[in-house]
Coordinates of C-alpha atoms in Angstrom, one line a residue:
Chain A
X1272 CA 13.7 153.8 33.9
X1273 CA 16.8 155.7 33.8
X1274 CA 19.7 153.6 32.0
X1275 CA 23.4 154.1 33.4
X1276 CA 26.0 156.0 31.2
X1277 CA 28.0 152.6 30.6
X1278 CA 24.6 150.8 29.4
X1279 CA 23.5 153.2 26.9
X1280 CA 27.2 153.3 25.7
X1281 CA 27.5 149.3 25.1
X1282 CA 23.8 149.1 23.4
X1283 CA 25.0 152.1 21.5
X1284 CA 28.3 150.8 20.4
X1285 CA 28.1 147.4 21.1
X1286 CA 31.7 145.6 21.6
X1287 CA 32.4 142.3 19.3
X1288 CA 29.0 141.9 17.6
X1289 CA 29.2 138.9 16.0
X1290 CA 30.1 135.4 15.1
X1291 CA 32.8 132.9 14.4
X1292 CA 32.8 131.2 10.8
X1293 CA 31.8 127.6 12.3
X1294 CA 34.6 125.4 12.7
X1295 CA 36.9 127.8 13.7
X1296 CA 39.5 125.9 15.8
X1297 CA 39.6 127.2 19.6
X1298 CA 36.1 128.4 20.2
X1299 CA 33.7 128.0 22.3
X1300 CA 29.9 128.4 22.4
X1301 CA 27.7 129.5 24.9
X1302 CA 23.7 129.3 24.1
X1303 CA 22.0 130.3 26.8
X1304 CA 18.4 131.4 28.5
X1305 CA 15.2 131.1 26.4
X1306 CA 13.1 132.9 23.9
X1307 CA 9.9 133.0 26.0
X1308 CA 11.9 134.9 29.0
X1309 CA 12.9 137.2 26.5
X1310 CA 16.6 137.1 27.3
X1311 CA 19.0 134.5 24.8
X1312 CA 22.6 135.1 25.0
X1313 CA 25.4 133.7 22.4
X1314 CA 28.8 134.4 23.9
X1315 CA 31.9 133.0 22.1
X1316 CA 35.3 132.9 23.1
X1317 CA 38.1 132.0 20.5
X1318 CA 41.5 130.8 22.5
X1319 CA 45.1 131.2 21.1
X1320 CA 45.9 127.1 21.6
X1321 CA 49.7 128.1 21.8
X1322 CA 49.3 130.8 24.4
X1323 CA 46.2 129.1 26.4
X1324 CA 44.7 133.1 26.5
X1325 CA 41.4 134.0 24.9
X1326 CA 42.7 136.2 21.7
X1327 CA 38.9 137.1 20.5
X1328 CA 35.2 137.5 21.8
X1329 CA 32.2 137.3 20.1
X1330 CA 28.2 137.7 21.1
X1331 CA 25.0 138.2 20.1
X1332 CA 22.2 139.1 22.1
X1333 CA 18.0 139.1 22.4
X1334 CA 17.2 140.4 25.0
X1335 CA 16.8 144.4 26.8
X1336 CA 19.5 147.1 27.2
X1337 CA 20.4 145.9 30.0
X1338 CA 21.2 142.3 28.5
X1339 CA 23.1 143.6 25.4
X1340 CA 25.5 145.5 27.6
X1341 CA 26.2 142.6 29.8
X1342 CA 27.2 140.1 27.4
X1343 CA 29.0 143.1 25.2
X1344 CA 31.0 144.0 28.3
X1345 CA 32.1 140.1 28.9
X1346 CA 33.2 139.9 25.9
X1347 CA 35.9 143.0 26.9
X1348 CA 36.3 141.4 30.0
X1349 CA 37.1 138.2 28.4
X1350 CA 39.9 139.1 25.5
X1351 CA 43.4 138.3 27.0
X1352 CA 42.1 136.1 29.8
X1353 CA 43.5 132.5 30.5
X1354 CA 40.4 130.0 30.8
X1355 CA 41.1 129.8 34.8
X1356 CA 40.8 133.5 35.2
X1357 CA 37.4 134.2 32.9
X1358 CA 36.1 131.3 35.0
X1359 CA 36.5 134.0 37.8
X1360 CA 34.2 136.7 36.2
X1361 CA 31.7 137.3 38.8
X1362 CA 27.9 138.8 37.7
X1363 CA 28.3 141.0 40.5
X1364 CA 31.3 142.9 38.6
X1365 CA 29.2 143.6 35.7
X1366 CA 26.1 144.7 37.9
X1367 CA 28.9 147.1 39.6
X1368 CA 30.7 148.1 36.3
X1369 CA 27.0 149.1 34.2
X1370 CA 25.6 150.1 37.8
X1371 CA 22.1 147.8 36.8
X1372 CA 19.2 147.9 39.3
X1373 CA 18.0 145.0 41.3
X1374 CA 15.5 144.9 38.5
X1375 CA 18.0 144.1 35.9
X1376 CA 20.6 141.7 38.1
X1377 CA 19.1 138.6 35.8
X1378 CA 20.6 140.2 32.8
X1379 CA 24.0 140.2 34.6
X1380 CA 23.4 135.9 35.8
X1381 CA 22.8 135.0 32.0
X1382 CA 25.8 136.7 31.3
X1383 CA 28.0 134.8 33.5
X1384 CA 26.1 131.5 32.9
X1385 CA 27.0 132.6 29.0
X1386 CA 30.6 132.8 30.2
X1387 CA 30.7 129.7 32.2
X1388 CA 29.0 128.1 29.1
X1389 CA 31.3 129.1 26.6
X1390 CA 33.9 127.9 28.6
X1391 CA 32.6 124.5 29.1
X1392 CA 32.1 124.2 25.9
X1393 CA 36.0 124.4 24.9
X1394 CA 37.5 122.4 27.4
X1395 CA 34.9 119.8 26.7
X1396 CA 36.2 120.1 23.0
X1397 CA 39.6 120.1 24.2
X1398 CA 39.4 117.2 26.2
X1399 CA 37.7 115.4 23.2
X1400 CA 40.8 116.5 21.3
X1401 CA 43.2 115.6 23.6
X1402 CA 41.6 112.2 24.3
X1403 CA 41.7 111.3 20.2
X1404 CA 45.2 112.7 20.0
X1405 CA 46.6 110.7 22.7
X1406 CA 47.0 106.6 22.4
X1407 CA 45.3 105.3 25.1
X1408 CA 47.8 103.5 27.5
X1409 CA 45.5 101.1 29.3
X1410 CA 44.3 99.0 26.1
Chain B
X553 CA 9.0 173.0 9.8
X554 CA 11.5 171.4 11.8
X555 CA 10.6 168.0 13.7
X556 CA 10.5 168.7 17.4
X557 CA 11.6 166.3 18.9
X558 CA 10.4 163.6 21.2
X559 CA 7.9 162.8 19.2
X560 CA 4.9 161.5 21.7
X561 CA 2.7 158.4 20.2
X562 CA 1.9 157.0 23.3
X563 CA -1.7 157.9 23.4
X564 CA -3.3 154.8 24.5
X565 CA -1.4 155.7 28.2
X566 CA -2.4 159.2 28.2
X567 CA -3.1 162.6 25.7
X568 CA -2.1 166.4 26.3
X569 CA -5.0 168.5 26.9
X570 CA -6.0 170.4 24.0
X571 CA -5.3 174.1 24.4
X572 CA -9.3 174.7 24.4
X573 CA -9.9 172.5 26.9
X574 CA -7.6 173.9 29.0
X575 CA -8.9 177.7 28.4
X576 CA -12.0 176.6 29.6
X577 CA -10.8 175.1 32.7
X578 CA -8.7 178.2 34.0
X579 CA -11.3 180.5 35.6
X580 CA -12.7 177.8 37.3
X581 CA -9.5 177.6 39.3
X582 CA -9.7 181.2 40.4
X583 CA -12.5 183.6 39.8
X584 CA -15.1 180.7 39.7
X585 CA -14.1 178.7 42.6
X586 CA -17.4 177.9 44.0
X587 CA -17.9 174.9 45.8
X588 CA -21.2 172.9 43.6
X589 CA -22.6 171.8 47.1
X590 CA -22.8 175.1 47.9
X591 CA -26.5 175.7 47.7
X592 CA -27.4 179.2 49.0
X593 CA -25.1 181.9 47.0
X594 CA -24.4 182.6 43.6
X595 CA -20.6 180.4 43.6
X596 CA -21.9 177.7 44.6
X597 CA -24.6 178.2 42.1
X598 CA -21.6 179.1 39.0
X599 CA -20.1 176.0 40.0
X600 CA -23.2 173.4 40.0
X601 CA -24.1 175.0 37.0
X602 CA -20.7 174.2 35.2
X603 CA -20.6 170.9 36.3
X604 CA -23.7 169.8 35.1
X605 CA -23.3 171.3 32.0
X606 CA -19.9 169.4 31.8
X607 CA -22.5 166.4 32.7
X608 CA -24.6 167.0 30.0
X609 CA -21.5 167.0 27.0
X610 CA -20.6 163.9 28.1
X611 CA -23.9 162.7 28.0
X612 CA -24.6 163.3 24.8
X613 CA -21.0 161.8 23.7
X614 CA -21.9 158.7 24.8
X615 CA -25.4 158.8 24.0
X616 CA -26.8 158.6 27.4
X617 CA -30.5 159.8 27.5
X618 CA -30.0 162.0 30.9
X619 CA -27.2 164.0 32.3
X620 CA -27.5 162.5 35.7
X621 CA -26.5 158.9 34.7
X622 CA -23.3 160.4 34.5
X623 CA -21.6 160.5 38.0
X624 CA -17.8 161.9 38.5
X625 CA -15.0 160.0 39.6
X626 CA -11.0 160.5 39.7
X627 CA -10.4 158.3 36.6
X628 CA -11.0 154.9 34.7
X629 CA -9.7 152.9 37.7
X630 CA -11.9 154.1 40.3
X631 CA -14.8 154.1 37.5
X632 CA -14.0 150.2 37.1
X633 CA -13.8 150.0 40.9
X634 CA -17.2 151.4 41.7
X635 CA -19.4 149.8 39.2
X636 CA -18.3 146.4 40.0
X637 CA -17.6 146.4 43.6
X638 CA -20.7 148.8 43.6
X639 CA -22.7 146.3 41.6
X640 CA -21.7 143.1 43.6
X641 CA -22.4 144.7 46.8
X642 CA -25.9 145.8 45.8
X643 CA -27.1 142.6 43.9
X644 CA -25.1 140.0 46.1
X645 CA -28.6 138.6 47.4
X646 CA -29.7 138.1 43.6
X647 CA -26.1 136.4 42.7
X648 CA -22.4 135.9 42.9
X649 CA -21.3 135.1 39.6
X650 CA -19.5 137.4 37.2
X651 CA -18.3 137.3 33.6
X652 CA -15.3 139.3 32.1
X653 CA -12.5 138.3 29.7
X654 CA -8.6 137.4 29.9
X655 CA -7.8 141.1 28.5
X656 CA -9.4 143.4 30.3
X657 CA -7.3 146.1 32.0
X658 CA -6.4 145.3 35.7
X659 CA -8.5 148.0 37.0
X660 CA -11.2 144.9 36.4
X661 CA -9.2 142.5 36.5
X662 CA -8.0 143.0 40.0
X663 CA -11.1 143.9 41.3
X664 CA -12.5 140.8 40.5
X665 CA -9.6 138.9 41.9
X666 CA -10.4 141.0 45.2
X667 CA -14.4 140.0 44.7
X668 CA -13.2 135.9 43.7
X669 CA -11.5 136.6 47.6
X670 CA -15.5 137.8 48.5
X671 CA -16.9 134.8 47.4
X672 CA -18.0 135.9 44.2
X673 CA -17.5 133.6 41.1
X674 CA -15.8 135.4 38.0
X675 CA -15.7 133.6 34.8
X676 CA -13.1 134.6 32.3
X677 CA -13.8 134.2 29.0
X678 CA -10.7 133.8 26.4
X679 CA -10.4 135.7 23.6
X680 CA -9.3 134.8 20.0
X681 CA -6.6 134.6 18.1
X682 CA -7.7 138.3 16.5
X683 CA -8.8 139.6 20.6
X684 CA -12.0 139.2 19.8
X685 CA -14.4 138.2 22.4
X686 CA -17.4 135.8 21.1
X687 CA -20.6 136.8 22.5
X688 CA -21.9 133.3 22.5
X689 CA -19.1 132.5 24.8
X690 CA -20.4 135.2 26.9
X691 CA -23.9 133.6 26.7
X692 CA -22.3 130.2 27.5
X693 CA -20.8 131.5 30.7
X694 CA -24.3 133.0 32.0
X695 CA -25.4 131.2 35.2
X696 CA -28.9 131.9 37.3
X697 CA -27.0 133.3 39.4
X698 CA -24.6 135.9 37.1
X699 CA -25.2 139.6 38.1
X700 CA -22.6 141.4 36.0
X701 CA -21.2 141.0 32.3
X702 CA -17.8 143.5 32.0
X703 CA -16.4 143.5 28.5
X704 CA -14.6 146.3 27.4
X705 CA -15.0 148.2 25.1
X706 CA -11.3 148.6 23.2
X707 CA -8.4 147.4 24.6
X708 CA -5.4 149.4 25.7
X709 CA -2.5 147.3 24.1
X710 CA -4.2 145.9 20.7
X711 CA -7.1 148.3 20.6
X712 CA -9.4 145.2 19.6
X713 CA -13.1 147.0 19.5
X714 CA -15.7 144.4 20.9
X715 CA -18.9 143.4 19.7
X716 CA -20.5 145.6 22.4
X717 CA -23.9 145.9 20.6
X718 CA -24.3 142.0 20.7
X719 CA -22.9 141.6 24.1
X720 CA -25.7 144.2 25.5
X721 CA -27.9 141.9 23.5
X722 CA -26.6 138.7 25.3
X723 CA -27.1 141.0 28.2
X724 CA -30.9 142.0 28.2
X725 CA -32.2 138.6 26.9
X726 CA -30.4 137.1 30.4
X727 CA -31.2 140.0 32.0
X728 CA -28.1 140.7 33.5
X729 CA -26.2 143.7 34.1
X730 CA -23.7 144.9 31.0
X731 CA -20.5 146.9 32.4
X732 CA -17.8 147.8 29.6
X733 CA -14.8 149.9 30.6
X734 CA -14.7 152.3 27.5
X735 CA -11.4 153.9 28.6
X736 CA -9.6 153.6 25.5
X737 CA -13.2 154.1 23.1
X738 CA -15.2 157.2 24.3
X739 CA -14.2 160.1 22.0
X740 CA -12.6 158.1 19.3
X741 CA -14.7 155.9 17.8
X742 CA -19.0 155.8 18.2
X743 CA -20.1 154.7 21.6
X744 CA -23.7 154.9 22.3
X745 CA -25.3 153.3 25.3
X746 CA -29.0 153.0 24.6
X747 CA -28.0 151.3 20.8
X748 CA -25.8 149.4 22.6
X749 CA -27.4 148.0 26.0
X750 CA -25.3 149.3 28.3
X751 CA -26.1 149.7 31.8
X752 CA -22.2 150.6 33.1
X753 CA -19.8 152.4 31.3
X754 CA -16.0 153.5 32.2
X755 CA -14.3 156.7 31.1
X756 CA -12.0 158.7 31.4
X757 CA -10.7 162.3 30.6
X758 CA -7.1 162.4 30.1
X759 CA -7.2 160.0 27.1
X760 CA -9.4 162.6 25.4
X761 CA -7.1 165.3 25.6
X762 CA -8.8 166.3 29.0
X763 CA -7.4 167.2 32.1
X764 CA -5.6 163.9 34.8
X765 CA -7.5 163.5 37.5
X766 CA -11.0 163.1 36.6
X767 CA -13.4 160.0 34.8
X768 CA -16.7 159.3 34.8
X769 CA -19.6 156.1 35.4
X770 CA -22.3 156.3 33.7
X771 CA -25.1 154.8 35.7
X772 CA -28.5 153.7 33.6
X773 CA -31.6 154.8 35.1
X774 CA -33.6 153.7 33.3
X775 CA -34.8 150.3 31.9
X776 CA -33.7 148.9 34.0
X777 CA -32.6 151.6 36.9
X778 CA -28.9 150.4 38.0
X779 CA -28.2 151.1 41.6
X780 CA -24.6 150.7 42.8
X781 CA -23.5 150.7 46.5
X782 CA -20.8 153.7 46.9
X783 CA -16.9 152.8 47.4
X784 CA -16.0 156.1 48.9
X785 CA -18.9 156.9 51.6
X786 CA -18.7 160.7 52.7
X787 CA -21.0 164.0 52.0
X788 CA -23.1 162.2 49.4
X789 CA -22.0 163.7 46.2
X790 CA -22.7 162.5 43.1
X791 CA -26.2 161.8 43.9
X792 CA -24.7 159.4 46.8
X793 CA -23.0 157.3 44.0
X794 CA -19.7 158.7 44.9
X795 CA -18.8 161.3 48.0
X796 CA -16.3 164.0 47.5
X797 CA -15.9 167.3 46.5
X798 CA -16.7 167.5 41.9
X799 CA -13.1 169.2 40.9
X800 CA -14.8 171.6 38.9
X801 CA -11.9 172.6 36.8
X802 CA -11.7 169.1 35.7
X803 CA -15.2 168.6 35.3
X804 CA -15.1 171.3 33.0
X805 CA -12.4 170.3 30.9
X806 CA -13.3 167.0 31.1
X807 CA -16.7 168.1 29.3
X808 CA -14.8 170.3 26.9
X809 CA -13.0 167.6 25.7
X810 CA -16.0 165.7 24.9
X811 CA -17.5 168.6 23.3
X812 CA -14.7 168.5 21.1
X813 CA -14.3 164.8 20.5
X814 CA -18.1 164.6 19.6
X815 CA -18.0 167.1 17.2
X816 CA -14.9 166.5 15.5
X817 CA -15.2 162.5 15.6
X818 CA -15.7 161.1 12.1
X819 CA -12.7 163.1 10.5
X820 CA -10.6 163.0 13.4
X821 CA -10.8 159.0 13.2
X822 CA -10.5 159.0 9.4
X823 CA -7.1 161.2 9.5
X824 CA -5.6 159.2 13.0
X825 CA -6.3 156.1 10.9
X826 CA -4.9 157.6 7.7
X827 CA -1.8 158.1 9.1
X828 CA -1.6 154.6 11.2
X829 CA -2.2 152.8 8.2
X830 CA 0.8 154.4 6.7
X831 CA 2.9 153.4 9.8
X832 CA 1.7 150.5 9.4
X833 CA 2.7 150.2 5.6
X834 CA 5.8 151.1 6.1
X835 CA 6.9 148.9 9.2
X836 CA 5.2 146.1 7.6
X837 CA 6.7 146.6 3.9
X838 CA 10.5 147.4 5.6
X839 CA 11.1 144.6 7.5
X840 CA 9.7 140.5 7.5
X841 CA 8.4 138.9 10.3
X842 CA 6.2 141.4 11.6
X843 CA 2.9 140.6 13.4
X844 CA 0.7 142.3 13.7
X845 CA -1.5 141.8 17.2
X846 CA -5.4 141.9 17.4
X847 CA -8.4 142.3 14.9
X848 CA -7.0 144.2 11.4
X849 CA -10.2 146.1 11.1
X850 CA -11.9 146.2 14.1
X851 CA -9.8 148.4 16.0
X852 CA -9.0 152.1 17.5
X853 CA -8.3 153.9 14.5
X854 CA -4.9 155.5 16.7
X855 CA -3.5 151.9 17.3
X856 CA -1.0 150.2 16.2
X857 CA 0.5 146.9 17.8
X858 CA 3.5 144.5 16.1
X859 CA 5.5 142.3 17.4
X860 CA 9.1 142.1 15.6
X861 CA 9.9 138.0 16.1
X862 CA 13.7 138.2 17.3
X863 CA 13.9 141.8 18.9
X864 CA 13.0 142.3 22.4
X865 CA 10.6 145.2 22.7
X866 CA 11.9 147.3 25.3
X867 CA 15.7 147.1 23.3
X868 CA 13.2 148.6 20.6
X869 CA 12.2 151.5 23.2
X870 CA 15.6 151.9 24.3
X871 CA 16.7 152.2 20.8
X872 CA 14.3 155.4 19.9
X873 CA 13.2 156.5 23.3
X874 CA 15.3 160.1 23.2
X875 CA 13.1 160.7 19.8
X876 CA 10.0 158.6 20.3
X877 CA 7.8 157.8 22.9
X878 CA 6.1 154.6 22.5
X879 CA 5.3 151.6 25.0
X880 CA 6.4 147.7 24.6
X881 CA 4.2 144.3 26.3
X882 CA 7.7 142.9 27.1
X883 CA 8.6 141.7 30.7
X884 CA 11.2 144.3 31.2
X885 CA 8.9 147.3 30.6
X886 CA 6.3 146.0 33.0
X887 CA 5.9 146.8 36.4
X888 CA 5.6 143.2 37.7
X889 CA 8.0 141.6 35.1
X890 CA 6.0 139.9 33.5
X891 CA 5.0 140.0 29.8
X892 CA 1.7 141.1 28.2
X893 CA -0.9 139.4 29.2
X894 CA -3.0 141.0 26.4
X895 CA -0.5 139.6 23.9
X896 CA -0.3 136.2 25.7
X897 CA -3.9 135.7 25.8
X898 CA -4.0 135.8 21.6
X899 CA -2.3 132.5 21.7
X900 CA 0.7 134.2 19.9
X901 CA 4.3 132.3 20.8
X902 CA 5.4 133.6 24.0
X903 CA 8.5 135.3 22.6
X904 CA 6.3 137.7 20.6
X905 CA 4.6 139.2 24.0
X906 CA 8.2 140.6 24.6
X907 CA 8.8 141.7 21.3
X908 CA 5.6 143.9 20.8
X909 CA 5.6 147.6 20.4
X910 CA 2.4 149.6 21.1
X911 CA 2.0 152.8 18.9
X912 CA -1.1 155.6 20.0
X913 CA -1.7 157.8 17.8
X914 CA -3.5 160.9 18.5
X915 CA -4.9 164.6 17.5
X916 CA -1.8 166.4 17.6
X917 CA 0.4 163.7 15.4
X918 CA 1.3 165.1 11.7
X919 CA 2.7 163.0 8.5
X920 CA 6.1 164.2 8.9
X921 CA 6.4 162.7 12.6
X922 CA 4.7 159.4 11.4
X923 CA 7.3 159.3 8.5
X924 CA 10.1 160.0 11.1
X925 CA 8.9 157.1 13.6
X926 CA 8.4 154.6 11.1
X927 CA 11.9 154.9 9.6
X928 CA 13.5 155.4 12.9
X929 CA 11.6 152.3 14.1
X930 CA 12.7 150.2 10.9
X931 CA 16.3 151.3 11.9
X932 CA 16.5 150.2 15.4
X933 CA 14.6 146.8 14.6
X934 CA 17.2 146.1 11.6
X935 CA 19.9 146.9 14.0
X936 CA 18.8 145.0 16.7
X937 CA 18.4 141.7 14.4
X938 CA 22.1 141.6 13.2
X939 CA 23.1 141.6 17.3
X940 CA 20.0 139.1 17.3
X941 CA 21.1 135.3 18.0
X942 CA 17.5 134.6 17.1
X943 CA 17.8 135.7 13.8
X944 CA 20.7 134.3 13.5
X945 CA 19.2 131.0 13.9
X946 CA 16.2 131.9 12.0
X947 CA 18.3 132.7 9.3
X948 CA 20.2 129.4 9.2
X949 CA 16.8 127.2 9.2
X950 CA 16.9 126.5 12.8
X951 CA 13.4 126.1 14.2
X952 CA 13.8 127.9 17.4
X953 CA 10.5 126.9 18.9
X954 CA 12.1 122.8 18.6
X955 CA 15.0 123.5 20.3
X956 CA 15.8 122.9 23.9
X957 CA 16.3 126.4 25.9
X958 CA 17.3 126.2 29.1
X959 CA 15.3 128.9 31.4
X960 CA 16.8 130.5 33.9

């Protein structure tokens, strides 16, 4: 199989390999397919709690060419997003931006479900925050 | 000298032809283009003659005692095609039951799905964690009414060699047929069917630096005389085994190449497994958790298959594929998505099916291009692990295998 220009680039030169000491106030996590399918995604996001905008990306990848381009170009995609317009990241852009086959369309779906995890994964510990922060005015 | 680059170590899919296989081949594309049906002038006559001396090398490389248990076909498939659709068509009165194993190649495999569609009964025995089939299991799955045993010889992915000798053993004392599809073992390691008790055996020529296009069946005739029903009815070539017109270029190189295979065989082996064990060495003593997949000894001499936990094999190919050619058991390299079956059927974790890497060695290979492969290899894998959240995980005690992954 013949891989598009922009695939070869990303698994060549990668964008944001990597990951974010733990603890690291702002982030979240996404974990997601499974070792047996031979495709795991880890897509973090690390958002500026001032600003609201995602200031840094992070992933690592297991997974084929076509998988480490994905997540490495939504981790582009993301930097400088609010939360509200990365939750618009469609896997059909990526499929259109790295040109994938029909073959290779699953790569782009774990990359958004990586997304939509991550994303989850700081509002949820956002909310938590918010919740302990504020004194609850019911009791 | 200068590395030319890609390097080609991919032999278990296919070989170049060797330049004296080829030379012998070329006048039988023009000057001697007889047809070896003809029967009444001298072309016709050139041309039978060349192919049954073509017969006869590959004969004697596989020890059969007569030329004309060797019958021409386009390739391994159709081989595997013809003896056991050709065998269950002939013996169905006698019996419907068939035994074969999990890794066989899907020439067999598929045609015994097609014959399970027939009414026939095929009984797949498992192999073990090493890809080695036991011949008692093989006994154990013998019914009254079994016709055919297939067990090849050496697999295509983990080049396992069987215990052929003891299968044709198991064979005669149940006195059924013994088919092995010997693809990946004629020309590279010792094949001999009267020693061994085979009544069927597969090859092929352009994994013996021969020509595409051309394989053979060898047919016993003898103790006990095998009779198959043809696939491909016609002009009744091939002693009626197999209709169509010999391609006597290909016969010809096809018997060239085992000409040369036969007589070059024990130091050709002991060089091609020289310089796999020092791939091996090197991928093994570069980076941890590397598997290695099938039997350590028993094997092609020209194989290598790992599986790097935590990389994902065709990433591997992807990484190296401008200066190496080399093949993966990982879903995305596969035509029908799916990982190795080979690999799977070990017992291995199922993650390790996608992370294997095939290496085939073969005649034309030097130390300098092994060296090169192995540290390019050891590069890519190394790379791949630090973008790896696998390894990652691995690496901070995490037991993958306990956690919950969500599929897709």
């Amino acid at each position: 199989m013949a891989y598009s220009d922009k695939v070869i680039d990303h698994y060549n030169n990668p964008r944001n390999v990597g990951s974010f000491p733990k603890g690291t106030p702002g982030v979240g996590t996404g974990l997601v397919g499974a070792p047996e399918c031979g495709d795991v995604m880890k897509l973090q996001i690390k958002v500026n709690l001032e600003s609201g905008l995602i200031e840094d990306a992070k992933f690592k990848t297991f997974g084929c060419g076509s998988a480490i381009a994905s997540s490495s170009l939504a981790t582009e995609w993301l930097k400088g997003k609010s939360v509200e317009e990365a939750l618009k990241i469609k896997n059909t852009d990526i499929v259109n931006e790295l040109k994938l086959p029909p073959v290779k369309i699953h790569c782009s779906v774990l990359a958004e479900d990586a997304i939509k995890a991550a994303l989850r994964d700081f509002q949820e510990q956002w909310a938590a925050k918010q919740a302990a922060a504020t004194p609850s005015v019911t009791s | 000298m200068a590395l030319k680059l890609p390097i080609f170590m991919d032999s278990h899919s296919t070989t170049p032809v060797d330049p004296r296989v080829l030379e012998a081949m070329l006048p039988y594309f023009t000057e001697r283009f007889g047809h070896p049906g003809s029967r009444n002038h001298p072309f016709g006559w050139e041309a039978e003659k060349a192919v049954d001396e073509a017969r006869a090398k590959i004969a004697r490389l596989i020890g059969a005692r007569d030329p004309k248990e060797v019958v021409f076909t386009s390739g391994g498939t159709e081989s595997d095609n013809l003896a056991l659709k050709g065998a269950a068509e002939m013996y169905r009165e006698k019996g419907t039951h068939i035994v074969t194993t999990a890794i066989e190649h899907r020439a067999v495999l598929d045609v015994a799905r097609r014959l399970e569609k027939q009414g026939f009964a095929v009984t797949y025995v498992p192999v073990g964690h090493d890809g080695l089939v036991d011949p008692e299991a093989i006994r154990g799955a013998i019914t009254d009414k079994t016709i055919l045993i297939s067990v090849m010889f050496a697999n295509n992915e983990i080049g396992t060699l069987q215990p052929i000798a003891e299968i044709g053993k198991v064979a005669k004392e149940r006195g059924v047929l013994f088919h092995t599809d010997a693809t990946q073992a004629v020309g590279k390691v010792p094949v001999d069917v009267e020693a061994m008790g085979i009544d069927l055996l597969t090859c092929s020529a352009h994994k013996i630096y021969g020509p595409k296009g051309i394989g053979a069946l060898y047919v016993r005739r003898k103790n006990p005389r095998v009779r198959i029903a043809p696939i491909i009815d016609g002009g009744g070539h091939e002693r009626g085994a197999r209709s169509g017109t010999v391609p006597v270029p290909l016969a010809v190189g096809f018997g060239t190449a085992a000409e040369i295979c036969r007589e070059g065989m024990p130091e050709e082996a002991a060089r091609l497994a020289r310089l796999r064990d020092a791939l091996q060495d090197k991928i093994l003593s570069s980076v941890d958790e590397v598997y290695l997949n099938g039997h350590p000894e028993k094997r092609l001499p020209h194989n290598l298959n790992v599986s790097f936990a935590y990389v994902e094999g065709e990433s591997v190919l992807m990484g190296v594929n401008k200066e190496v050619a080399i093949s993966s058991g990982s879903a995305c390299t596969s035509a029908t998505l799916e990982p190795s079956y080979v690999i799977a059927a070990l017992g291995v974790d199922p993650e390790l099916a996608h992370s294997s890497i095939r290496f085939g060695l073969h005649r034309f290979n030097t130390e300098e291009e092994v060296e090169y492969v192995g540290g390019r290899i050891v590069e890519v894998v190394i790379r791949l692990r630090e973008m790896s959240p696998l390894y990652e995980l691995a690496k901070e005690g995490v037991d993958i295998k306990s956690m919950r992954w969500k599929a897709e």
